[in-house]
Amino acid sequence: MVFPSSSLSLPLSFFPIPTLLPNNLIFRNNNWTILNQRKCPLSEERPRFSCCALKPTSQNRIFRRDLMLLGLTSLSLPMPLSVTLAEEEPKMASFLDEINAYSYMYPVELPSDNFSFKWIESRKPERYSSAAPLSPDARLRIVSERVDFIDNVIISVTIGPPNSSYIKSKDKSEWTAKDVADSVLADRSSLRVTSSQRLEESSVLNTHSSEIDGEMYWYYEYLVRKAPLRLTDESSTYRHYLASTAERDGYLYSISASTVSPRWEKLGPFLDKAVSSFRLLSPTENYVPPYKDPWRFW
C-alpha cells in the first residue's frame, strides 16, 4: 500500500504512548515526569512506531486534556522509508536478427503511466557489407536501428573490427571494458577527423564486464556532446548512452540505446533493460559473417 507524499494524520490511539513526546516526557498535573527508558526486545537497527508500550499507571497515564494543552491531539508523521512499492516492469518486445545472429528486448509501454514508445524501424537488419558506415573508413557499420522520434530514443546495433589503437591483444581475456568502449567510440563519427578527435566527442562515465553463457560482454555508459535529434541548443544538453559489446569472428557486435539528458531520468532504466538483454545467438543458415563477400552491397 502506498500513501500520498503529503503527511498522514492518524488518531492518537494508533500510536503507543512512548512515541508521542520527545524524550518520553509526560505532562501531568503541571509537572514534567521523565519515564524510565526500556530497551526494545526487537532489533534497534530499524526504528518502528513501537517496540513495547508502558503499562498505564496513575503516574504515566496521559489524558486527552493534557495532550490538548500540548497541542498533540493528532499527529502528522511521514511514512517510514520501508513503505514502498517495487518499480513497475515495462512491457517488453523481442527483436531477432538472423542475418547477424543476435537478439535483444526493447521497451514497448508502461501501463500504469499510460506511456507507449512510438518505435519506427529506421534500418531493417542487413549484412555487414551493405550496412551504412558510421565513419569515412567504413569500419563500424549500423546493421539495424529503431527510433522513437517523439520521445527522442534510439536503439541501434553496429558491427566493426576492433581498433588496434586501443585493443592490442587478440586474447579477449586481456580486454577491459574501457578498452572496448574506446575502440568502438573511436570509430563512431561521420566527420573526417582522427580517431582520437572522435573519441574526444564522447565521455565514458563507467564500464564493467560480465560473462554470460560462456560469452564475455563489455558494458559501458557514456555521453556524446554532438548528439542527433537535439531538443535544445544548450551546451549542457548531451546524448546519454548505454552500450554492450561482444566479440565474434574477429568483429565487435555492439548495441547502444540513448536519449537526450533531460529524458534520461525517466527513460534510462528502460534502456538499461534493453542493453542488458543483448545476446549473440548460435548462427543459423541465414547467418552472414561480416567477413563474407565484403564487395557485396545488396
PDB file of C-alpha atoms in Angstrom:
ATOM      1  CA  MET A   1       0.000   0.000   0.000  1.00  0.00           C
ATOM      2  CA  VAL A   2       1.349   3.390  -0.964  1.00  0.00           C
ATOM      3  CA  PHE A   3       0.342   6.602   0.803  1.00  0.00           C
ATOM      4  CA  PRO A   4       0.459  10.078  -0.720  1.00  0.00           C
ATOM      5  CA  SER A   5       3.687  12.006  -0.219  1.00  0.00           C
ATOM      6  CA  SER A   6       1.857  14.509   1.942  1.00  0.00           C
ATOM      7  CA  SER A   7       1.791  13.931   5.683  1.00  0.00           C
ATOM      8  CA  LEU A   8      -0.637  11.409   7.136  1.00  0.00           C
ATOM      9  CA  SER A   9      -2.808  12.304  10.135  1.00  0.00           C
ATOM     10  CA  LEU A  10      -3.610   9.384  12.419  1.00  0.00           C
ATOM     11  CA  PRO A  11      -5.590   9.255  15.672  1.00  0.00           C
ATOM     12  CA  LEU A  12      -3.702   9.179  18.905  1.00  0.00           C
ATOM     13  CA  SER A  13      -4.889   5.665  19.757  1.00  0.00           C
ATOM     14  CA  PHE A  14      -2.880   4.316  16.784  1.00  0.00           C
ATOM     15  CA  PHE A  15       0.437   5.046  18.490  1.00  0.00           C
ATOM     16  CA  PRO A  16       1.781   3.678  21.786  1.00  0.00           C
ATOM     17  CA  ILE A  17       2.430   6.292  24.443  1.00  0.00           C
ATOM     18  CA  PRO A  18       6.266   6.265  24.477  1.00  0.00           C
ATOM     19  CA  THR A  19       6.465   7.596  20.926  1.00  0.00           C
ATOM     20  CA  LEU A  20       4.208  10.585  21.453  1.00  0.00           C
ATOM     21  CA  LEU A  21       6.514  13.027  23.145  1.00  0.00           C
ATOM     22  CA  PRO A  22      10.223  13.730  22.745  1.00  0.00           C
ATOM     23  CA  ASN A  23      12.462  12.053  25.325  1.00  0.00           C
ATOM     24  CA  ASN A  24       9.380  10.301  26.766  1.00  0.00           C
ATOM     25  CA  LEU A  25       8.278  13.396  28.691  1.00  0.00           C
ATOM     26  CA  ILE A  26       4.852  13.115  30.316  1.00  0.00           C
ATOM     27  CA  PHE A  27       2.885  16.198  31.329  1.00  0.00           C
ATOM     28  CA  ARG A  28       0.633  15.582  34.265  1.00  0.00           C
ATOM     29  CA  ASN A  29      -0.732  17.969  36.893  1.00  0.00           C
ATOM     30  CA  ASN A  30       1.566  20.761  35.702  1.00  0.00           C
ATOM     31  CA  ASN A  31       4.644  18.629  36.382  1.00  0.00           C
ATOM     32  CA  TRP A  32       7.093  17.044  33.890  1.00  0.00           C
ATOM     33  CA  THR A  33       7.960  13.444  34.630  1.00  0.00           C
ATOM     34  CA  ILE A  34      10.723  11.537  32.837  1.00  0.00           C
ATOM     35  CA  LEU A  35       9.733   7.931  32.232  1.00  0.00           C
ATOM     36  CA  ASN A  36      12.165   5.166  32.770  1.00  0.00           C
ATOM     37  CA  GLN A  37      13.769   4.046  29.496  1.00  0.00           C
ATOM     38  CA  ARG A  38      13.096   0.468  28.446  1.00  0.00           C
ATOM     39  CA  LYS A  39      15.173  -1.378  25.879  1.00  0.00           C
ATOM     40  CA  CYS A  40      13.278  -2.764  22.956  1.00  0.00           C
ATOM     41  CA  PRO A  41      13.441  -6.548  22.587  1.00  0.00           C
ATOM     42  CA  LEU A  42      13.405  -6.142  18.822  1.00  0.00           C
ATOM     43  CA  SER A  43      16.310  -5.048  16.636  1.00  0.00           C
ATOM     44  CA  GLU A  44      17.312  -1.426  17.197  1.00  0.00           C
ATOM     45  CA  GLU A  45      18.707  -1.039  13.675  1.00  0.00           C
ATOM     46  CA  ARG A  46      15.334  -0.188  12.126  1.00  0.00           C
ATOM     47  CA  PRO A  47      13.200   2.054  14.331  1.00  0.00           C
ATOM     48  CA  ARG A  48       9.497   1.275  14.456  1.00  0.00           C
ATOM     49  CA  PHE A  49       6.475   3.096  15.807  1.00  0.00           C
ATOM     50  CA  SER A  50       6.682   0.978  18.971  1.00  0.00           C
ATOM     51  CA  CYS A  51       8.557  -1.913  20.413  1.00  0.00           C
ATOM     52  CA  CYS A  52       6.988  -2.072  23.887  1.00  0.00           C
ATOM     53  CA  ALA A  53       4.336   0.066  25.496  1.00  0.00           C
ATOM     54  CA  LEU A  54       4.297   1.212  29.094  1.00  0.00           C
ATOM     55  CA  LYS A  55       1.574  -0.151  31.276  1.00  0.00           C
ATOM     56  CA  PRO A  56      -0.816   2.619  32.236  1.00  0.00           C
ATOM     57  CA  THR A  57      -0.433   3.745  35.824  1.00  0.00           C
ATOM     58  CA  SER A  58      -1.612   6.721  37.777  1.00  0.00           C
ATOM     59  CA  GLN A  59       1.802   8.292  37.196  1.00  0.00           C
ATOM     60  CA  ASN A  60       2.297   7.824  33.482  1.00  0.00           C
ATOM     61  CA  ARG A  61      -1.271   7.809  32.116  1.00  0.00           C
ATOM     62  CA  ILE A  62      -1.910  10.585  29.586  1.00  0.00           C
ATOM     63  CA  PHE A  63      -5.325  12.163  29.396  1.00  0.00           C
ATOM     64  CA  ARG A  64      -6.761  13.963  26.418  1.00  0.00           C
ATOM     65  CA  ARG A  65      -6.870  17.300  28.236  1.00  0.00           C
ATOM     66  CA  ASP A  66      -3.123  17.009  28.879  1.00  0.00           C
ATOM     67  CA  LEU A  67      -2.490  16.428  25.195  1.00  0.00           C
ATOM     68  CA  MET A  68      -4.716  19.343  24.257  1.00  0.00           C
ATOM     69  CA  LEU A  69      -2.519  21.529  26.402  1.00  0.00           C
ATOM     70  CA  LEU A  70       0.450  20.321  24.396  1.00  0.00           C
ATOM     71  CA  GLY A  71      -1.370  20.618  21.090  1.00  0.00           C
ATOM     72  CA  LEU A  72      -0.923  16.919  20.328  1.00  0.00           C
ATOM     73  CA  THR A  73      -4.480  15.703  19.808  1.00  0.00           C
ATOM     74  CA  SER A  74      -3.406  14.467  16.369  1.00  0.00           C
ATOM     75  CA  LEU A  75      -0.031  13.687  14.845  1.00  0.00           C
ATOM     76  CA  SER A  76       1.231  14.208  11.310  1.00  0.00           C
ATOM     77  CA  LEU A  77       4.023  11.775  10.571  1.00  0.00           C
ATOM     78  CA  PRO A  78       5.724  10.955   7.270  1.00  0.00           C
ATOM     79  CA  MET A  79       5.546   7.332   6.205  1.00  0.00           C
ATOM     80  CA  PRO A  80       8.608   5.190   7.009  1.00  0.00           C
ATOM     81  CA  LEU A  81      11.071   4.592   4.172  1.00  0.00           C
ATOM     82  CA  SER A  82      10.291   0.883   4.193  1.00  0.00           C
ATOM     83  CA  VAL A  83       6.788   1.517   2.883  1.00  0.00           C
ATOM     84  CA  THR A  84       7.490   1.470  -0.853  1.00  0.00           C
ATOM     85  CA  LEU A  85       6.349  -0.361  -3.945  1.00  0.00           C
ATOM     86  CA  ALA A  86       8.632  -2.117  -6.396  1.00  0.00           C
ATOM     87  CA  GLU A  87       9.120  -0.206  -9.605  1.00  0.00           C
ATOM     88  CA  GLU A  88       6.760  -1.456 -12.269  1.00  0.00           C
ATOM     89  CA  GLU A  89       8.305  -3.506 -15.038  1.00  0.00           C
ATOM     90  CA  PRO A  90       7.752  -2.131 -18.559  1.00  0.00           C
ATOM     91  CA  LYS A  91       6.147  -4.275 -21.219  1.00  0.00           C
ATOM     92  CA  MET A  92       8.946  -5.544 -23.478  1.00  0.00           C
ATOM     93  CA  ALA A  93       9.081  -6.960 -27.008  1.00  0.00           C
ATOM     94  CA  SER A  94      11.777  -9.150 -28.543  1.00  0.00           C
ATOM     95  CA  PHE A  95      13.866  -8.465 -31.621  1.00  0.00           C
ATOM     96  CA  LEU A  96      15.746 -11.162 -33.545  1.00  0.00           C
ATOM     97  CA  ASP A  97      18.249 -10.608 -36.359  1.00  0.00           C
ATOM     98  CA  GLU A  98      19.033 -13.945 -38.022  1.00  0.00           C
ATOM     99  CA  ILE A  99      21.339 -12.364 -40.601  1.00  0.00           C
ATOM    100  CA  ASN A 100      23.787 -11.265 -37.909  1.00  0.00           C
ATOM    101  CA  ALA A 101      22.697 -13.786 -35.234  1.00  0.00           C
ATOM    102  CA  TYR A 102      21.804 -11.666 -32.210  1.00  0.00           C
ATOM    103  CA  SER A 103      18.713 -10.656 -30.245  1.00  0.00           C
ATOM    104  CA  TYR A 104      17.566  -8.147 -27.642  1.00  0.00           C
ATOM    105  CA  MET A 105      14.443  -6.929 -25.852  1.00  0.00           C
ATOM    106  CA  TYR A 106      13.139  -3.384 -26.157  1.00  0.00           C
ATOM    107  CA  PRO A 107      10.539  -1.475 -24.095  1.00  0.00           C
ATOM    108  CA  VAL A 108       7.079  -1.008 -25.568  1.00  0.00           C
ATOM    109  CA  GLU A 109       4.933   0.564 -22.872  1.00  0.00           C
ATOM    110  CA  LEU A 110       4.471   1.287 -19.193  1.00  0.00           C
ATOM    111  CA  PRO A 111       0.807   0.507 -18.456  1.00  0.00           C
ATOM    112  CA  SER A 112       0.483   2.396 -15.157  1.00  0.00           C
ATOM    113  CA  ASP A 113       1.704   5.650 -16.750  1.00  0.00           C
ATOM    114  CA  ASN A 114      -0.291   5.085 -19.924  1.00  0.00           C
ATOM    115  CA  PHE A 115       3.004   5.652 -21.727  1.00  0.00           C
ATOM    116  CA  SER A 116       3.936   3.939 -25.004  1.00  0.00           C
ATOM    117  CA  PHE A 117       7.040   4.162 -27.151  1.00  0.00           C
ATOM    118  CA  LYS A 118       6.445   5.095 -30.811  1.00  0.00           C
ATOM    119  CA  TRP A 119       9.063   2.939 -32.470  1.00  0.00           C
ATOM    120  CA  ILE A 120       9.943   3.150 -36.142  1.00  0.00           C
ATOM    121  CA  GLU A 121      12.331   0.579 -37.597  1.00  0.00           C
ATOM    122  CA  SER A 122      14.553   3.051 -39.399  1.00  0.00           C
ATOM    123  CA  ARG A 123      17.061   0.380 -40.518  1.00  0.00           C
ATOM    124  CA  LYS A 124      15.999  -3.195 -41.030  1.00  0.00           C
ATOM    125  CA  PRO A 125      18.597  -5.924 -40.407  1.00  0.00           C
ATOM    126  CA  GLU A 126      21.152  -6.239 -43.184  1.00  0.00           C
ATOM    127  CA  ARG A 127      24.516  -7.845 -43.760  1.00  0.00           C
ATOM    128  CA  TYR A 128      27.672  -6.035 -42.709  1.00  0.00           C
ATOM    129  CA  SER A 129      28.965  -5.497 -46.260  1.00  0.00           C
ATOM    130  CA  SER A 130      25.883  -3.493 -47.283  1.00  0.00           C
ATOM    131  CA  ALA A 131      25.230  -1.718 -43.956  1.00  0.00           C
ATOM    132  CA  ALA A 132      25.556   2.049 -43.534  1.00  0.00           C
ATOM    133  CA  PRO A 133      29.009   3.136 -42.266  1.00  0.00           C
ATOM    134  CA  LEU A 134      29.434   5.365 -39.224  1.00  0.00           C
ATOM    135  CA  SER A 135      32.778   6.825 -40.329  1.00  0.00           C
ATOM    136  CA  PRO A 136      34.597   7.590 -43.583  1.00  0.00           C
ATOM    137  CA  ASP A 137      36.768   4.480 -43.226  1.00  0.00           C
ATOM    138  CA  ALA A 138      33.565   2.374 -43.084  1.00  0.00           C
ATOM    139  CA  ARG A 139      34.948   0.142 -40.332  1.00  0.00           C
ATOM    140  CA  LEU A 140      31.950   0.455 -37.997  1.00  0.00           C
ATOM    141  CA  ARG A 141      28.514  -0.028 -39.601  1.00  0.00           C
ATOM    142  CA  ILE A 142      24.880   0.060 -38.453  1.00  0.00           C
ATOM    143  CA  VAL A 143      23.215  -3.286 -39.164  1.00  0.00           C
ATOM    144  CA  SER A 144      19.853  -2.393 -37.552  1.00  0.00           C
ATOM    145  CA  GLU A 145      18.202   0.549 -35.831  1.00  0.00           C
ATOM    146  CA  ARG A 146      14.892   1.650 -34.332  1.00  0.00           C
ATOM    147  CA  VAL A 147      13.949   5.223 -33.436  1.00  0.00           C
ATOM    148  CA  ASP A 148      11.252   6.925 -31.374  1.00  0.00           C
ATOM    149  CA  PHE A 149      11.225  10.469 -32.756  1.00  0.00           C
ATOM    150  CA  ILE A 150       8.594  11.668 -30.272  1.00  0.00           C
ATOM    151  CA  ASP A 151      10.481  10.624 -27.139  1.00  0.00           C
ATOM    152  CA  ASN A 152      13.911  11.056 -28.746  1.00  0.00           C
ATOM    153  CA  VAL A 153      15.157   7.499 -28.244  1.00  0.00           C
ATOM    154  CA  ILE A 154      17.450   5.422 -30.468  1.00  0.00           C
ATOM    155  CA  ILE A 155      18.415   1.753 -30.228  1.00  0.00           C
ATOM    156  CA  SER A 156      20.996   0.626 -32.767  1.00  0.00           C
ATOM    157  CA  VAL A 157      23.277  -2.354 -33.367  1.00  0.00           C
ATOM    158  CA  THR A 158      26.672  -1.935 -35.006  1.00  0.00           C
ATOM    159  CA  ILE A 159      29.391  -4.295 -36.187  1.00  0.00           C
ATOM    160  CA  GLY A 160      33.045  -3.494 -36.787  1.00  0.00           C
ATOM    161  CA  PRO A 161      36.578  -4.794 -36.232  1.00  0.00           C
ATOM    162  CA  PRO A 162      38.479  -3.863 -33.057  1.00  0.00           C
ATOM    163  CA  ASN A 163      40.538  -0.689 -33.229  1.00  0.00           C
ATOM    164  CA  SER A 164      44.183  -1.699 -32.839  1.00  0.00           C
ATOM    165  CA  SER A 165      44.993   1.627 -31.187  1.00  0.00           C
ATOM    166  CA  TYR A 166      43.014   0.543 -28.114  1.00  0.00           C
ATOM    167  CA  ILE A 167      42.802  -3.264 -28.344  1.00  0.00           C
ATOM    168  CA  LYS A 168      46.295  -4.550 -28.998  1.00  0.00           C
ATOM    169  CA  SER A 169      45.864  -8.188 -27.955  1.00  0.00           C
ATOM    170  CA  LYS A 170      43.841 -10.878 -29.704  1.00  0.00           C
ATOM    171  CA  ASP A 171      43.226 -12.594 -26.382  1.00  0.00           C
ATOM    172  CA  LYS A 172      39.774 -11.458 -25.238  1.00  0.00           C
ATOM    173  CA  SER A 173      40.549 -12.327 -21.636  1.00  0.00           C
ATOM    174  CA  GLU A 174      43.000  -9.424 -21.598  1.00  0.00           C
ATOM    175  CA  TRP A 175      40.469  -6.866 -22.842  1.00  0.00           C
ATOM    176  CA  THR A 176      38.957  -4.389 -20.413  1.00  0.00           C
ATOM    177  CA  ALA A 177      35.557  -2.766 -20.792  1.00  0.00           C
ATOM    178  CA  LYS A 178      37.247   0.637 -21.070  1.00  0.00           C
ATOM    179  CA  ASP A 179      39.463  -0.597 -23.934  1.00  0.00           C
ATOM    180  CA  VAL A 180      36.433  -1.983 -25.762  1.00  0.00           C
ATOM    181  CA  ALA A 181      34.453   1.218 -25.210  1.00  0.00           C
ATOM    182  CA  ASP A 182      37.321   3.361 -26.535  1.00  0.00           C
ATOM    183  CA  SER A 183      37.692   1.066 -29.560  1.00  0.00           C
ATOM    184  CA  VAL A 184      34.014   1.336 -30.512  1.00  0.00           C
ATOM    185  CA  LEU A 185      33.687   5.059 -29.799  1.00  0.00           C
ATOM    186  CA  ALA A 186      36.823   5.916 -31.763  1.00  0.00           C
ATOM    187  CA  ASP A 187      35.088   4.629 -34.908  1.00  0.00           C
ATOM    188  CA  ARG A 188      31.734   6.343 -34.285  1.00  0.00           C
ATOM    189  CA  SER A 189      31.841   9.592 -36.256  1.00  0.00           C
ATOM    190  CA  SER A 190      30.706  10.897 -39.622  1.00  0.00           C
ATOM    191  CA  LEU A 191      33.383  13.601 -39.557  1.00  0.00           C
ATOM    192  CA  ARG A 192      36.718  13.308 -41.320  1.00  0.00           C
ATOM    193  CA  VAL A 193      38.795  13.526 -38.174  1.00  0.00           C
ATOM    194  CA  THR A 194      41.276  11.275 -36.431  1.00  0.00           C
ATOM    195  CA  SER A 195      40.216   8.505 -34.060  1.00  0.00           C
ATOM    196  CA  SER A 196      41.438  10.500 -31.068  1.00  0.00           C
ATOM    197  CA  GLN A 197      39.351  13.501 -32.134  1.00  0.00           C
ATOM    198  CA  ARG A 198      36.277  11.291 -32.472  1.00  0.00           C
ATOM    199  CA  LEU A 199      36.921   9.892 -29.018  1.00  0.00           C
ATOM    200  CA  GLU A 200      37.057  13.416 -27.561  1.00  0.00           C
ATOM    201  CA  GLU A 201      33.427  13.886 -28.602  1.00  0.00           C
ATOM    202  CA  SER A 202      32.468  11.204 -26.037  1.00  0.00           C
ATOM    203  CA  SER A 203      32.873  10.952 -22.278  1.00  0.00           C
ATOM    204  CA  VAL A 204      32.840   7.453 -20.797  1.00  0.00           C
ATOM    205  CA  LEU A 205      31.142   7.503 -17.393  1.00  0.00           C
ATOM    206  CA  ASN A 206      31.563   3.907 -16.215  1.00  0.00           C
ATOM    207  CA  THR A 207      32.367   0.425 -17.520  1.00  0.00           C
ATOM    208  CA  HIS A 208      32.149  -3.193 -16.431  1.00  0.00           C
ATOM    209  CA  SER A 209      32.154  -6.673 -17.937  1.00  0.00           C
ATOM    210  CA  SER A 210      30.259  -9.909 -17.375  1.00  0.00           C
ATOM    211  CA  GLU A 211      30.478 -13.452 -18.682  1.00  0.00           C
ATOM    212  CA  ILE A 212      27.105 -14.855 -19.758  1.00  0.00           C
ATOM    213  CA  ASP A 213      26.701 -18.399 -21.094  1.00  0.00           C
ATOM    214  CA  GLY A 214      30.430 -18.569 -21.737  1.00  0.00           C
ATOM    215  CA  GLU A 215      30.416 -15.317 -23.746  1.00  0.00           C
ATOM    216  CA  MET A 216      32.078 -12.125 -22.497  1.00  0.00           C
ATOM    217  CA  TYR A 217      30.045  -8.911 -22.654  1.00  0.00           C
ATOM    218  CA  TRP A 218      31.531  -5.468 -22.024  1.00  0.00           C
ATOM    219  CA  TYR A 219      29.172  -2.749 -20.772  1.00  0.00           C
ATOM    220  CA  TYR A 220      29.740   0.996 -20.779  1.00  0.00           C
ATOM    221  CA  GLU A 221      27.860   4.253 -20.253  1.00  0.00           C
ATOM    222  CA  TYR A 222      28.858   7.474 -21.985  1.00  0.00           C
ATOM    223  CA  LEU A 223      27.802  10.939 -23.115  1.00  0.00           C
ATOM    224  CA  VAL A 224      28.122  12.381 -26.620  1.00  0.00           C
ATOM    225  CA  ARG A 225      28.393  16.136 -26.999  1.00  0.00           C
ATOM    226  CA  LYS A 226      27.406  16.273 -30.662  1.00  0.00           C
ATOM    227  CA  ALA A 227      24.088  14.480 -30.459  1.00  0.00           C
ATOM    228  CA  PRO A 228      21.440  13.981 -33.174  1.00  0.00           C
ATOM    229  CA  LEU A 229      17.791  14.873 -32.570  1.00  0.00           C
ATOM    230  CA  ARG A 230      18.664  17.569 -30.033  1.00  0.00           C
ATOM    231  CA  LEU A 231      15.780  19.149 -28.146  1.00  0.00           C
ATOM    232  CA  THR A 232      17.773  22.254 -27.312  1.00  0.00           C
ATOM    233  CA  ASP A 233      20.913  24.053 -28.362  1.00  0.00           C
ATOM    234  CA  GLU A 234      22.084  24.445 -24.767  1.00  0.00           C
ATOM    235  CA  SER A 235      25.641  23.220 -24.303  1.00  0.00           C
ATOM    236  CA  SER A 236      24.599  21.333 -21.155  1.00  0.00           C
ATOM    237  CA  THR A 237      22.318  19.001 -23.117  1.00  0.00           C
ATOM    238  CA  TYR A 238      24.074  15.811 -24.202  1.00  0.00           C
ATOM    239  CA  ARG A 239      23.014  12.487 -25.569  1.00  0.00           C
ATOM    240  CA  HIS A 240      23.193   9.800 -22.892  1.00  0.00           C
ATOM    241  CA  TYR A 241      24.131   6.258 -23.985  1.00  0.00           C
ATOM    242  CA  LEU A 242      24.217   2.758 -22.560  1.00  0.00           C
ATOM    243  CA  ALA A 243      26.003   0.108 -24.626  1.00  0.00           C
ATOM    244  CA  SER A 244      27.068  -3.528 -24.610  1.00  0.00           C
ATOM    245  CA  THR A 245      29.639  -5.218 -26.859  1.00  0.00           C
ATOM    246  CA  ALA A 246      30.525  -8.842 -27.592  1.00  0.00           C
ATOM    247  CA  GLU A 247      33.092 -10.340 -29.987  1.00  0.00           C
ATOM    248  CA  ARG A 248      32.638 -12.991 -32.669  1.00  0.00           C
ATOM    249  CA  ASP A 249      34.642 -13.926 -35.765  1.00  0.00           C
ATOM    250  CA  GLY A 250      37.085 -11.088 -35.092  1.00  0.00           C
ATOM    251  CA  TYR A 251      34.362  -8.392 -35.066  1.00  0.00           C
ATOM    252  CA  LEU A 252      32.732  -6.394 -32.285  1.00  0.00           C
ATOM    253  CA  TYR A 253      28.929  -6.601 -32.096  1.00  0.00           C
ATOM    254  CA  SER A 254      27.558  -3.648 -30.134  1.00  0.00           C
ATOM    255  CA  ILE A 255      24.123  -2.457 -29.082  1.00  0.00           C
ATOM    256  CA  SER A 256      23.583   1.115 -27.904  1.00  0.00           C
ATOM    257  CA  ALA A 257      20.461   2.770 -26.507  1.00  0.00           C
ATOM    258  CA  SER A 258      20.277   6.517 -25.990  1.00  0.00           C
ATOM    259  CA  THR A 259      18.195   9.591 -25.338  1.00  0.00           C
ATOM    260  CA  VAL A 260      18.915  13.227 -24.528  1.00  0.00           C
ATOM    261  CA  SER A 261      19.949  14.057 -20.975  1.00  0.00           C
ATOM    262  CA  PRO A 262      16.646  15.772 -19.956  1.00  0.00           C
ATOM    263  CA  ARG A 263      14.821  12.493 -20.708  1.00  0.00           C
ATOM    264  CA  TRP A 264      17.365  10.200 -19.082  1.00  0.00           C
ATOM    265  CA  GLU A 265      15.870  10.042 -15.594  1.00  0.00           C
ATOM    266  CA  LYS A 266      12.561   8.735 -16.945  1.00  0.00           C
ATOM    267  CA  LEU A 267      13.731   6.560 -19.848  1.00  0.00           C
ATOM    268  CA  GLY A 268      17.197   5.462 -18.747  1.00  0.00           C
ATOM    269  CA  PRO A 269      16.036   2.449 -16.651  1.00  0.00           C
ATOM    270  CA  PHE A 270      14.075   1.070 -19.618  1.00  0.00           C
ATOM    271  CA  LEU A 271      17.022   1.474 -21.974  1.00  0.00           C
ATOM    272  CA  ASP A 272      19.210  -0.319 -19.452  1.00  0.00           C
ATOM    273  CA  LYS A 273      16.923  -3.365 -19.683  1.00  0.00           C
ATOM    274  CA  ALA A 274      17.255  -3.345 -23.472  1.00  0.00           C
ATOM    275  CA  VAL A 275      21.060  -3.186 -23.415  1.00  0.00           C
ATOM    276  CA  SER A 276      21.305  -5.845 -20.695  1.00  0.00           C
ATOM    277  CA  SER A 277      19.206  -8.247 -22.788  1.00  0.00           C
ATOM    278  CA  PHE A 278      21.559  -8.159 -25.807  1.00  0.00           C
ATOM    279  CA  ARG A 279      22.823 -11.659 -26.719  1.00  0.00           C
ATOM    280  CA  LEU A 280      24.781 -13.233 -29.539  1.00  0.00           C
ATOM    281  CA  LEU A 281      22.962 -16.314 -30.852  1.00  0.00           C
ATOM    282  CA  SER A 282      24.106 -19.560 -32.395  1.00  0.00           C
ATOM    283  CA  PRO A 283      24.310 -18.948 -36.162  1.00  0.00           C
ATOM    284  CA  THR A 284      21.633 -20.446 -38.400  1.00  0.00           C
ATOM    285  CA  GLU A 285      21.652 -20.979 -42.150  1.00  0.00           C
ATOM    286  CA  ASN A 286      20.627 -17.326 -42.530  1.00  0.00           C
ATOM    287  CA  TYR A 287      23.721 -16.044 -40.752  1.00  0.00           C
ATOM    288  CA  VAL A 288      26.154 -13.971 -42.835  1.00  0.00           C
ATOM    289  CA  PRO A 289      29.531 -13.392 -41.146  1.00  0.00           C
ATOM    290  CA  PRO A 290      30.928  -9.860 -41.523  1.00  0.00           C
ATOM    291  CA  TYR A 291      33.942 -11.039 -43.499  1.00  0.00           C
ATOM    292  CA  LYS A 292      31.856 -12.790 -46.180  1.00  0.00           C
ATOM    293  CA  ASP A 293      31.621 -11.089 -49.611  1.00  0.00           C
ATOM    294  CA  PRO A 294      32.960  -7.670 -48.485  1.00  0.00           C
ATOM    295  CA  TRP A 295      32.373  -6.351 -52.001  1.00  0.00           C
ATOM    296  CA  ARG A 296      28.633  -7.080 -51.903  1.00  0.00           C
ATOM    297  CA  PHE A 297      26.440  -4.055 -51.171  1.00  0.00           C
ATOM    298  CA  TRP A 298      22.943  -5.523 -51.579  1.00  0.00           C
TER     299      TRP A 298
END
